[in-house]
Amino acid sequence: MSGPFRTPSGGRIDRAAPLSFTFDGARYVGVAGDTLASALLANGVHLVGRSIKYHRPRGILSAGAEEPNALVTVIRDGGRVTPNLRATQIELYDGLVTVSQNRWPSLHHDVGAIAGCFSPLFPAGFYYKTFMGPRWLGSNWAWTRVYEPLIRRAAGLGRAPTSPDPDHYASRYAHCDVLVVGSGPAGLCAALAAAQAGGRVILCDEQSEMGGSLLSETTAIVDGKSALDWIADKIDLLSSQDRVTLLPRTQAFGYFHDNFIALAERVTDHLANPDPASPRERLWQVFAKQVVLATGAIERPLMFPDNDRPGIMLAGAAHTYLERYGAKPGHRAALVGSHDTIYRAALALARQDVVIAGIFDNRSHPDSDLIPLAREAGITVTTGATIIGTSGRLRLSKVRLGVLSDDGSARDAGDLACDHLLMSGGWTPSVHLFSQSRGKLAWHPDKQAFLPARSHARVWSAGTCAGDNELSEVIENGFAAGENAARAAGLMARPRVAVAVENAQTLNGGSLGELPHPNRHSRKMAFVDFQNDVTSEDLKLAVREGFQSIEHVKRYTTTGMATDQGKTSNMNALGIMSSQLNIPLPDVGLTTFRAPYTPVTFGTLAAHSRGDLFDPIRRTPIDSWAQDNGAVFEDAGPWKRARYFPKAGEDMHAAVRRECRIVRSAVGVLDASTFGKIEVVGPDASEFLKRLYVNDFRNLEIGQCRYGVLLNEAGFVIDDGVIGRLAESTFHVTTTTGGAARVLHLMEDYLQTEFPDLACWLTSTTEHWAVIAVQGPKSRDALAPLVEGIDLGKASFPHMSLAEGKVAGVPARVFRVSFTGELGFEVNVPADYGRSVWELIWQEVCLYDGCAYGTEAMHVLRAEKGFVIVGQETDGTVTVGDLGFGWAVGKQKQDFVGKRSLSRSDMIKADRHQLVGLQTVDPKIVLEEGAQITIESSSTAGAAALGHVTSSYWSDALGRSIALALVSGGRKRRGERLHVPMPGGAIEVVVTAPVFYDPKGERLGG
Amino acid sequence: MLLIRCPHCEMERPEIEFRYAGEAHIVRPPDPAAVSDEAWADYLYMRANPKGLHAERWRHIHGCGRFFNAVRHTVTDKILKTYKAGEPKPDLGAFATSADR
């Protein structure tokens, strides 16, 4: 027998399939079809958790996704620990291991419960009021060091797992004509109607089994069948159609623009032995032409003192546990509420021999067909009655009754013994997804509910989420929504076959806000938000303190801000606000519904984008050689670049010093393949480049290159690079490593939209060429033996030349360019030959005792020469003038991108930050990049900085530190002494020209 | 995610294939040198920021690579029309009723 509280028959469980599980180490037996919650109830376990703030014992409140109390941790193995799962949604499997949360040392004896005795210290906003430290410690000291850590330890949910998640998660896109969310009677009918119209239909439901409320419906006869048989028929019909996708265990959690819906499918969490090849969860991103929301309704708790003891449950939930899961909530029930759900629950419990101690209807004159039935069954029904208190430390033992008077007060009417109390304050339509679709909600006073009104999305709502009540109405409107959606999706709806519903119970009623009780100012707490421990008193206090907007009250009291996002509490909170502010409920306003509807794992959201797939890495054709030769890499955008090649015993500084020395004295090779490359081709190619770059390219001879600077239209430098002319109408343009995509995008923009008259084509060739920079006084000697068809001689191939030929037998474009200030070449070969050509060049380089150098040495060498790096010396506010590149601007050019901006008044101010060199007075000090520059050695607070250090290195060639900086009016400050304030005191520097090494450029001509 | 119809490919493609490129129908002055500082600043920086219909540029960057224009409602994010760059700006008033429905 799977628990003493299991009914002998009925429900959607298989009593012949026992499943063993543990909760907090105790072993229990449930059956197939159970949730953890139903299995615990069948074993008589109600105490499942402790509340977040007061550590109050809590039981199972609901039977669905809205559960605020019964949060547990499921443990599969080391890395598979999932906290904060709702016991009402955890499907039982054999060997399931679960533990409760937020208690120490145990659920039954929780030291933290002492917090409940100090509850007056924790009113709404207590963390703003109580935990102020002595002022002399500083404003935040006590909070960050003492109070916050203490509170964080005492309050909380489950612990996050500490090891990496071993599971994998899938993600897919899907398109459909109609997406139906929710498979209760309305959703089923909508899916049927849309499927009959021939549409591609996706029907998803958060539960393991489709059918929604009908799964616990035992009285109604639909089309002459029991509800369960009718569901089975319809599911068969839907699953036989290949245009219909049924997704159980799938929560629609987000409704985004343009009918883009996110679904989270739980694929393996319900299995005892999941296939390791299967993803744990799957994210569905659905483009739905039309959406039907059939998301149902959520029952509201009642607010009376001590309404949160284990054993107090929603009446509809108890009905579900009994009829669907065959689990009785106890032996002796009391029921209280303002909605007829309590009668349905009482009648069902009585049929299973649960003693009904009494039904206490808040309404003075309830009018339900079920009342005479209840009385016939021998149940005492008291109207105009309420509950004003409860007892029982870890489980409800008795309730205190109250009699409601016409003036709205309540009078004590004595105790009643019971082991569970079922309550119903009515049902709140689940309009979360509709609201997320940017739909407007309208208040319906007759139904005391916010219901879907106008939406910008292509969405239809049907069933109880749209305010339908009777089953026949739900089915009718479900079909209608499916037909409307199909028609709106361009399909032809088929004539409908009427569905006959007999014997369905009609349930009415409901209330919002707190119930009256005589002990108004006692310490008894009536909880509104169970998960965040917010009481009715907290809300009233917030109103007394002057809060009027629900958005403010929500944040001040934290009501509705727990992981359940107030599914059971929001309407009651509005009810209290409404009565406290004495304004109609719809005037209080409604907080915004946001995705996700229920918590979604990070795994599902990340899906495949983790580990190696998180962010793609780009590697050059020569990368493997650098790895083989011990390079240390750095990130340059998405690229990995070799930063330096340390020899045994060398740190970075030693390696970089050696690499710089060898390049200046012999020869070094650098993998420059990451530089962006764009082939610009066409009769108007030179005209196009002329219009884009500050330089003039029309007079560039074939076989020559030029350093090009690119501005944006606002006149600021955004990229630079060498541009070579291969033929009359062919240019080889290089860009910075990080700027390649951006520059191509900008070029395409101008070519397509501003200069469509130009005949010119752009092709990204970044990955087509491997680029090997050979630099240093011996570079020609090292390279020449491998070169065919190009005379590298001083006169025939001068600085800034370009030629096509062969290198190591491979077709190549060879540039004579230098980013080091030395004689240098850059060899471009097709990417597939990159490593083999590199290795042949490397052999030659070794003959001259050369080296491979990385980006760090490249930076030092270029800084010694004052060569800027766009993005390091520039930050989007630097002009060509600021860099001292006025010479590059084509004076004859009437226009180029950014030219007009160069004459704006701000662009020609004398105090603009200009590129200068800085030399520390103490040559051993290397400045920090980004450090500010001031005139005074001890600047007063608030004094403006003159500029900042952009690059700073130790220069082996000069035997001292060097720096580049942007300094206000810098070019006129040469020779001035300035200061770089640092925590250890200001560093004195002298302003110099930005070229430190070989200022006349004599080495270039070698 | 939006589905956007590329007027060059003549098909609906997912938003991740596209890149937004700012307000449409802002013409670069043919002779910038002849434009006053104020007018040039307007051209550089001043943009409409309507609550409602907005003609804007998109590029099918991971598709055909072409720039085109779209009329989008900034409240609903609905794209009501896409058309090739260079085609005249549509009469936004004609869309108002359908977008505000």
Coordinates of C-alpha atoms in Angstrom, one line a residue, chain A residues 273-662:
Chain A
N273 CA 17.4 6.3 -15.4
P274 CA 17.5 9.0 -18.1
D275 CA 19.3 8.2 -21.3
P276 CA 22.6 10.1 -21.0
A277 CA 22.4 11.0 -24.7
S278 CA 19.1 12.8 -24.1
P279 CA 19.0 16.5 -23.2
R280 CA 17.6 17.2 -19.7
E281 CA 15.4 20.1 -21.0
R282 CA 14.6 21.6 -24.3
L283 CA 13.9 25.2 -25.1
W284 CA 11.3 25.6 -27.9
Q285 CA 11.2 29.0 -29.6
V286 CA 8.0 29.0 -31.4
F287 CA 6.9 31.4 -34.2
A288 CA 3.1 31.1 -34.0
K289 CA 0.9 32.7 -36.5
Q290 CA -1.9 32.6 -33.9
V291 CA -1.9 31.7 -30.3
V292 CA -4.7 30.4 -28.2
L293 CA -4.2 30.8 -24.4
A294 CA -6.2 28.3 -22.4
T295 CA -4.1 28.7 -19.2
G296 CA -6.9 28.2 -16.7
A297 CA -7.3 29.8 -13.3
I298 CA -5.5 29.7 -10.0
E299 CA -7.4 29.4 -6.7
R300 CA -6.9 32.1 -4.0
P301 CA -6.1 31.4 -0.4
L302 CA -8.1 33.1 2.3
M303 CA -6.4 35.5 4.7
F304 CA -7.2 34.8 8.4
P305 CA -4.7 34.6 11.3
D306 CA -2.3 31.7 11.1
N307 CA -3.6 30.7 7.7
D308 CA -0.3 29.0 6.8
R309 CA 0.0 25.9 9.0
P310 CA 0.7 22.5 7.4
G311 CA -2.6 20.9 6.8
I312 CA -4.2 24.1 5.4
M313 CA -4.7 23.7 1.7
L314 CA -6.7 25.1 -1.2
A315 CA -10.0 23.3 -1.6
G316 CA -9.5 22.8 -5.3
A317 CA -6.1 21.3 -4.7
A318 CA -7.5 18.9 -2.2
H319 CA -10.1 17.9 -4.8
T320 CA -7.4 17.3 -7.3
Y321 CA -5.3 15.2 -4.9
L322 CA -8.3 13.1 -4.1
E323 CA -9.7 12.6 -7.6
R324 CA -6.6 12.6 -9.7
Y325 CA -3.9 11.2 -7.4
G326 CA -6.1 9.2 -4.9
A327 CA -4.5 10.9 -2.0
K328 CA -6.6 12.1 1.0
P329 CA -5.4 15.2 2.8
G330 CA -6.3 13.8 6.3
H331 CA -9.0 12.1 8.3
R332 CA -11.0 15.1 9.5
A333 CA -11.6 18.1 7.3
A334 CA -13.0 21.6 7.9
L335 CA -13.7 23.8 4.9
V336 CA -13.9 27.5 4.7
G337 CA -14.4 29.9 1.8
S338 CA -16.5 32.2 -0.3
H339 CA -16.6 29.9 -3.4
D340 CA -18.6 26.8 -4.2
T341 CA -15.3 24.9 -4.7
I342 CA -15.5 24.0 -1.0
Y343 CA -18.7 22.1 -1.5
R344 CA -17.3 20.1 -4.4
A345 CA -14.3 19.2 -2.3
A346 CA -16.3 18.3 0.8
L347 CA -18.6 16.0 -1.2
A348 CA -15.7 14.3 -2.9
L349 CA -13.9 13.8 0.5
A350 CA -17.1 12.5 2.2
R351 CA -17.4 9.9 -0.6
Q352 CA -13.9 8.7 0.5
D353 CA -14.9 8.5 4.2
V354 CA -13.1 11.6 5.3
V355 CA -15.0 13.1 8.2
I356 CA -16.3 16.6 7.4
A357 CA -16.2 18.6 10.6
G358 CA -18.0 21.4 9.0
I359 CA -18.3 23.7 6.0
F360 CA -18.0 27.4 6.9
D361 CA -19.2 29.6 4.1
N362 CA -18.2 33.3 4.4
R363 CA -21.2 34.2 2.4
S364 CA -24.4 34.8 4.3
H365 CA -26.7 33.6 1.5
P366 CA -24.8 31.3 -0.8
D367 CA -26.8 29.9 -3.6
S368 CA -25.4 26.6 -4.9
D369 CA -27.0 23.4 -6.0
L370 CA -24.3 21.6 -4.1
I371 CA -25.4 22.9 -0.7
P372 CA -28.5 20.7 -0.5
L373 CA -26.3 17.8 -1.7
A374 CA -23.8 18.5 1.1
R375 CA -26.6 18.6 3.7
E376 CA -28.0 15.4 2.3
A377 CA -24.6 13.8 2.8
G378 CA -24.9 14.8 6.5
I379 CA -22.4 17.7 6.3
T380 CA -23.0 20.7 8.6
V381 CA -23.0 23.8 6.5
T382 CA -22.7 27.1 8.4
T383 CA -23.1 30.3 6.4
G384 CA -21.9 33.8 7.4
A385 CA -19.0 32.0 9.1
T386 CA -15.3 32.2 9.0
I387 CA -12.1 31.1 10.6
I388 CA -10.4 33.5 13.0
G389 CA -7.4 31.4 14.1
T390 CA -5.7 28.0 14.0
S391 CA -3.6 25.9 16.2
G392 CA -1.0 23.1 15.8
R393 CA 2.7 23.5 15.7
L394 CA 3.8 21.3 12.9
R395 CA 0.4 20.3 11.7
L396 CA -3.0 21.8 12.1
S397 CA -4.9 20.4 15.1
K398 CA -7.9 22.8 15.4
V399 CA -9.4 25.9 14.0
R400 CA -11.2 28.7 15.8
L401 CA -14.5 29.6 14.3
G402 CA -16.0 33.0 13.8
V403 CA -19.4 34.3 13.1
L404 CA -19.6 37.2 10.7
S405 CA -21.9 40.1 11.5
D406 CA -23.6 42.4 9.1
D407 CA -21.2 45.2 10.1
G408 CA -18.3 43.2 8.8
S409 CA -16.9 42.2 12.2
A410 CA -16.3 38.6 13.4
R411 CA -17.3 37.1 16.7
D412 CA -15.4 34.2 18.3
A413 CA -17.5 31.0 18.1
G414 CA -15.2 28.5 19.7
D415 CA -12.8 25.8 18.5
L416 CA -13.3 22.9 16.1
A417 CA -10.9 20.0 16.0
C418 CA -9.7 18.9 12.5
D419 CA -6.4 17.7 10.9
H420 CA -6.8 19.7 7.7
L421 CA -8.5 22.9 6.6
L422 CA -9.5 23.4 3.0
M423 CA -10.1 27.0 1.8
S424 CA -11.2 28.7 -1.3
G425 CA -11.3 32.4 -1.9
G426 CA -12.3 31.9 -5.5
W427 CA -10.3 31.6 -8.7
T428 CA -8.1 34.1 -10.4
P429 CA -7.9 33.8 -14.2
S430 CA -4.3 33.2 -15.4
V431 CA -3.7 36.1 -17.6
H432 CA 0.1 36.2 -17.2
L433 CA 0.9 35.2 -20.8
F434 CA -1.8 37.4 -22.3
S435 CA -0.4 40.3 -20.3
Q436 CA 3.1 39.5 -21.5
S437 CA 1.8 39.7 -25.1
R438 CA 1.3 43.4 -24.3
G439 CA -2.4 42.7 -24.0
K440 CA -4.6 45.1 -22.0
L441 CA -6.6 43.7 -19.1
A442 CA -10.1 44.8 -18.2
W443 CA -11.7 44.6 -14.7
H444 CA -15.0 42.7 -14.7
P445 CA -16.9 43.6 -11.5
D446 CA -19.4 40.8 -12.0
K447 CA -16.6 38.2 -12.0
Q448 CA -14.3 40.2 -9.7
A449 CA -11.5 39.5 -12.1
F450 CA -9.1 41.1 -14.6
L451 CA -9.8 39.5 -17.9
P452 CA -8.1 39.7 -21.4
A453 CA -9.2 42.7 -23.4
R454 CA -7.3 44.2 -26.4
S455 CA -4.0 42.9 -27.5
H456 CA -1.4 43.9 -30.1
A457 CA -0.5 40.2 -30.5
R458 CA -2.4 37.6 -32.6
V459 CA -3.8 35.9 -29.5
W460 CA -7.1 34.4 -28.4
S461 CA -8.0 33.4 -24.8
A462 CA -10.5 30.8 -23.9
G463 CA -11.7 28.9 -20.9
T464 CA -11.4 29.9 -17.3
C465 CA -8.4 32.2 -18.1
A466 CA -10.9 34.3 -20.1
G467 CA -13.5 34.2 -17.4
D468 CA -15.6 31.3 -18.6
N469 CA -17.0 29.3 -15.8
E470 CA -19.3 26.4 -16.8
L471 CA -17.8 23.4 -18.5
S472 CA -20.1 23.7 -21.5
E473 CA -19.1 27.3 -21.9
V474 CA -15.4 26.5 -21.6
I475 CA -15.7 23.8 -24.3
E476 CA -17.8 26.1 -26.6
N477 CA -15.4 29.0 -26.3
G478 CA -12.4 26.7 -26.7
F479 CA -13.7 25.5 -30.0
A480 CA -14.5 29.1 -31.0
A481 CA -11.0 30.3 -30.2
G482 CA -9.5 27.4 -32.2
E483 CA -11.6 28.2 -35.2
N484 CA -11.0 31.9 -34.9
A485 CA -7.3 31.3 -34.7
A486 CA -7.3 28.9 -37.7
R487 CA -9.3 31.4 -39.8
A488 CA -6.9 34.3 -38.8
A489 CA -4.0 32.0 -39.8
G490 CA -5.6 31.7 -43.3
L491 CA -7.2 28.3 -42.8
M492 CA -10.7 27.2 -43.4
A493 CA -12.5 26.1 -40.2
R494 CA -14.7 23.0 -40.5
P495 CA -18.3 23.0 -39.2
R496 CA -18.3 22.1 -35.6
V497 CA -19.9 19.1 -34.0
A498 CA -21.8 20.2 -30.9
V499 CA -20.5 18.7 -27.6
A500 CA -23.1 17.8 -25.0
V501 CA -22.1 18.3 -21.4
E502 CA -24.3 16.8 -18.6
N503 CA -24.0 16.7 -14.9
A504 CA -21.3 19.4 -14.7
Q505 CA -21.1 21.2 -11.4
T506 CA -21.5 24.9 -11.5
L507 CA -19.2 26.7 -9.0
N508 CA -19.6 30.4 -8.2
G509 CA -18.5 32.9 -5.6
G510 CA -15.2 34.3 -4.5
S511 CA -13.8 37.2 -2.4
L512 CA -10.7 39.4 -2.4
G513 CA -8.7 40.7 0.6
E514 CA -8.6 39.8 4.2
L515 CA -11.4 38.1 6.2
P516 CA -12.5 39.9 9.4
H517 CA -11.3 38.7 12.7
P518 CA -11.6 40.1 16.2
N519 CA -8.0 40.0 17.3
R520 CA -7.1 42.7 14.9
H521 CA -3.9 43.9 16.6
S522 CA -2.6 40.7 17.9
R523 CA 0.7 39.2 16.9
K524 CA -1.1 36.6 14.8
M525 CA -0.1 36.8 11.2
A526 CA -2.4 36.4 8.2
F527 CA -0.2 35.6 5.3
V528 CA -0.9 37.2 1.9
D529 CA 2.3 36.1 0.1
F530 CA 3.3 32.7 1.6
Q531 CA 6.6 32.5 -0.2
N532 CA 8.0 35.8 0.8
D533 CA 6.3 35.8 4.3
V534 CA 4.3 39.0 3.6
T535 CA 1.3 39.5 5.9
S536 CA -1.8 41.6 5.6
E537 CA -0.4 43.7 8.4
D538 CA 2.7 44.4 6.3
L539 CA 0.5 45.8 3.5
K540 CA -1.5 47.9 5.8
L541 CA 1.6 49.3 7.4
A542 CA 2.9 50.2 4.0
V543 CA -0.3 52.1 3.3
R544 CA -0.1 53.8 6.7
E545 CA 3.4 54.9 5.9
G546 CA 2.2 56.6 2.7
F547 CA 2.6 54.1 -0.1
Q548 CA -0.2 54.3 -2.6
S549 CA 1.0 52.7 -5.8
I550 CA 0.9 48.9 -6.0
E551 CA 4.3 49.0 -7.7
H552 CA 5.8 50.7 -4.7
V553 CA 4.0 48.6 -2.1
K554 CA 5.1 45.5 -4.0
R555 CA 8.8 46.5 -3.7
Y556 CA 8.6 47.8 -0.2
T557 CA 6.8 44.7 1.2
T558 CA 8.2 42.3 -1.4
T559 CA 4.7 40.9 -1.9
G560 CA 4.5 39.1 -5.2
M561 CA 8.3 39.2 -5.7
A562 CA 9.1 35.6 -4.8
T563 CA 9.8 32.9 -7.3
D564 CA 6.1 32.2 -7.6
Q565 CA 5.6 35.9 -8.6
G566 CA 2.5 36.1 -6.4
K567 CA 0.4 33.7 -8.4
T568 CA -1.7 33.0 -5.3
S569 CA -1.2 36.4 -3.6
N570 CA -1.4 39.3 -6.0
M571 CA -5.2 39.7 -6.2
N572 CA -5.5 39.4 -2.4
A573 CA -2.9 42.1 -2.0
L574 CA -4.9 44.3 -4.4
G575 CA -8.0 43.6 -2.3
I576 CA -6.2 44.8 0.9
M577 CA -4.8 47.9 -0.8
S578 CA -8.2 48.7 -2.2
S579 CA -9.9 48.5 1.2
Q580 CA -7.1 50.4 3.0
L581 CA -6.9 53.2 0.4
N582 CA -10.7 53.1 0.1
I583 CA -10.6 53.1 -3.6
P584 CA -12.1 50.6 -6.1
L585 CA -9.8 47.7 -6.7
P586 CA -9.1 48.4 -10.4
D587 CA -7.9 51.9 -9.4
V588 CA -5.2 50.4 -7.3
G589 CA -3.6 49.2 -10.5
L590 CA -1.9 46.0 -11.4
T591 CA 1.8 45.1 -11.4
T592 CA 3.3 44.1 -14.7
F593 CA 3.4 40.4 -15.5
R594 CA 6.8 39.4 -16.8
A595 CA 8.5 36.3 -18.1
P596 CA 9.2 33.6 -17.0
Y597 CA 5.9 32.3 -15.8
T598 CA 7.7 29.8 -13.7
P599 CA 11.4 29.6 -13.0
V600 CA 13.4 28.3 -15.9
T601 CA 16.8 26.7 -15.5
F602 CA 19.9 28.6 -16.8
G603 CA 20.7 25.4 -18.7
T604 CA 17.5 25.6 -20.7
L605 CA 18.2 29.3 -21.6
A606 CA 21.8 28.7 -22.4
A607 CA 21.1 25.4 -24.3
H608 CA 24.1 24.6 -26.5
S609 CA 25.8 27.9 -25.8
R610 CA 28.2 26.7 -23.1
G611 CA 31.7 25.6 -22.9
D612 CA 33.5 25.6 -26.3
L613 CA 30.2 26.6 -28.0
F614 CA 29.6 29.6 -25.7
D615 CA 31.6 32.0 -27.8
P616 CA 33.3 30.9 -31.0
I617 CA 37.1 31.3 -31.1
R618 CA 38.9 32.3 -34.3
R619 CA 42.3 30.9 -34.9
T620 CA 44.8 31.8 -37.6
P621 CA 46.3 29.3 -40.0
I622 CA 49.6 29.7 -38.1
D623 CA 48.0 29.3 -34.7
S624 CA 49.0 25.7 -34.4
W625 CA 52.7 26.6 -34.9
A626 CA 52.5 29.1 -32.2
Q627 CA 50.9 26.5 -29.9
D628 CA 53.6 24.0 -30.7
N629 CA 56.3 26.6 -30.0
G630 CA 55.0 27.6 -26.5
A631 CA 53.3 30.8 -27.3
V632 CA 51.2 32.6 -24.6
F633 CA 48.0 33.7 -26.2
E634 CA 45.8 36.7 -25.7
D635 CA 42.3 37.6 -26.9
A636 CA 41.9 40.1 -29.7
G637 CA 38.2 40.3 -30.3
P638 CA 37.2 36.7 -31.2
W639 CA 40.8 35.9 -32.2
K640 CA 43.5 34.2 -30.2
R641 CA 46.8 35.9 -30.9
A642 CA 50.2 34.8 -29.8
R643 CA 51.3 37.4 -27.2
Y644 CA 54.9 36.3 -26.6
F645 CA 57.0 33.2 -27.0
P646 CA 58.8 32.6 -23.7
K647 CA 62.0 30.6 -23.5
A648 CA 62.7 28.5 -20.5
G649 CA 62.9 30.7 -17.4
E650 CA 61.6 33.8 -19.1
D651 CA 58.7 35.8 -17.8
M652 CA 56.7 38.0 -20.1
H653 CA 59.0 41.0 -19.6
A654 CA 62.1 39.1 -20.3
A655 CA 60.6 37.4 -23.4
V656 CA 59.3 40.7 -24.8
R657 CA 62.6 42.5 -24.2
R658 CA 64.4 39.7 -26.0
E659 CA 61.9 39.7 -28.9
C660 CA 62.2 43.5 -29.3
R661 CA 66.0 43.4 -29.2
I662 CA 66.1 40.7 -31.9

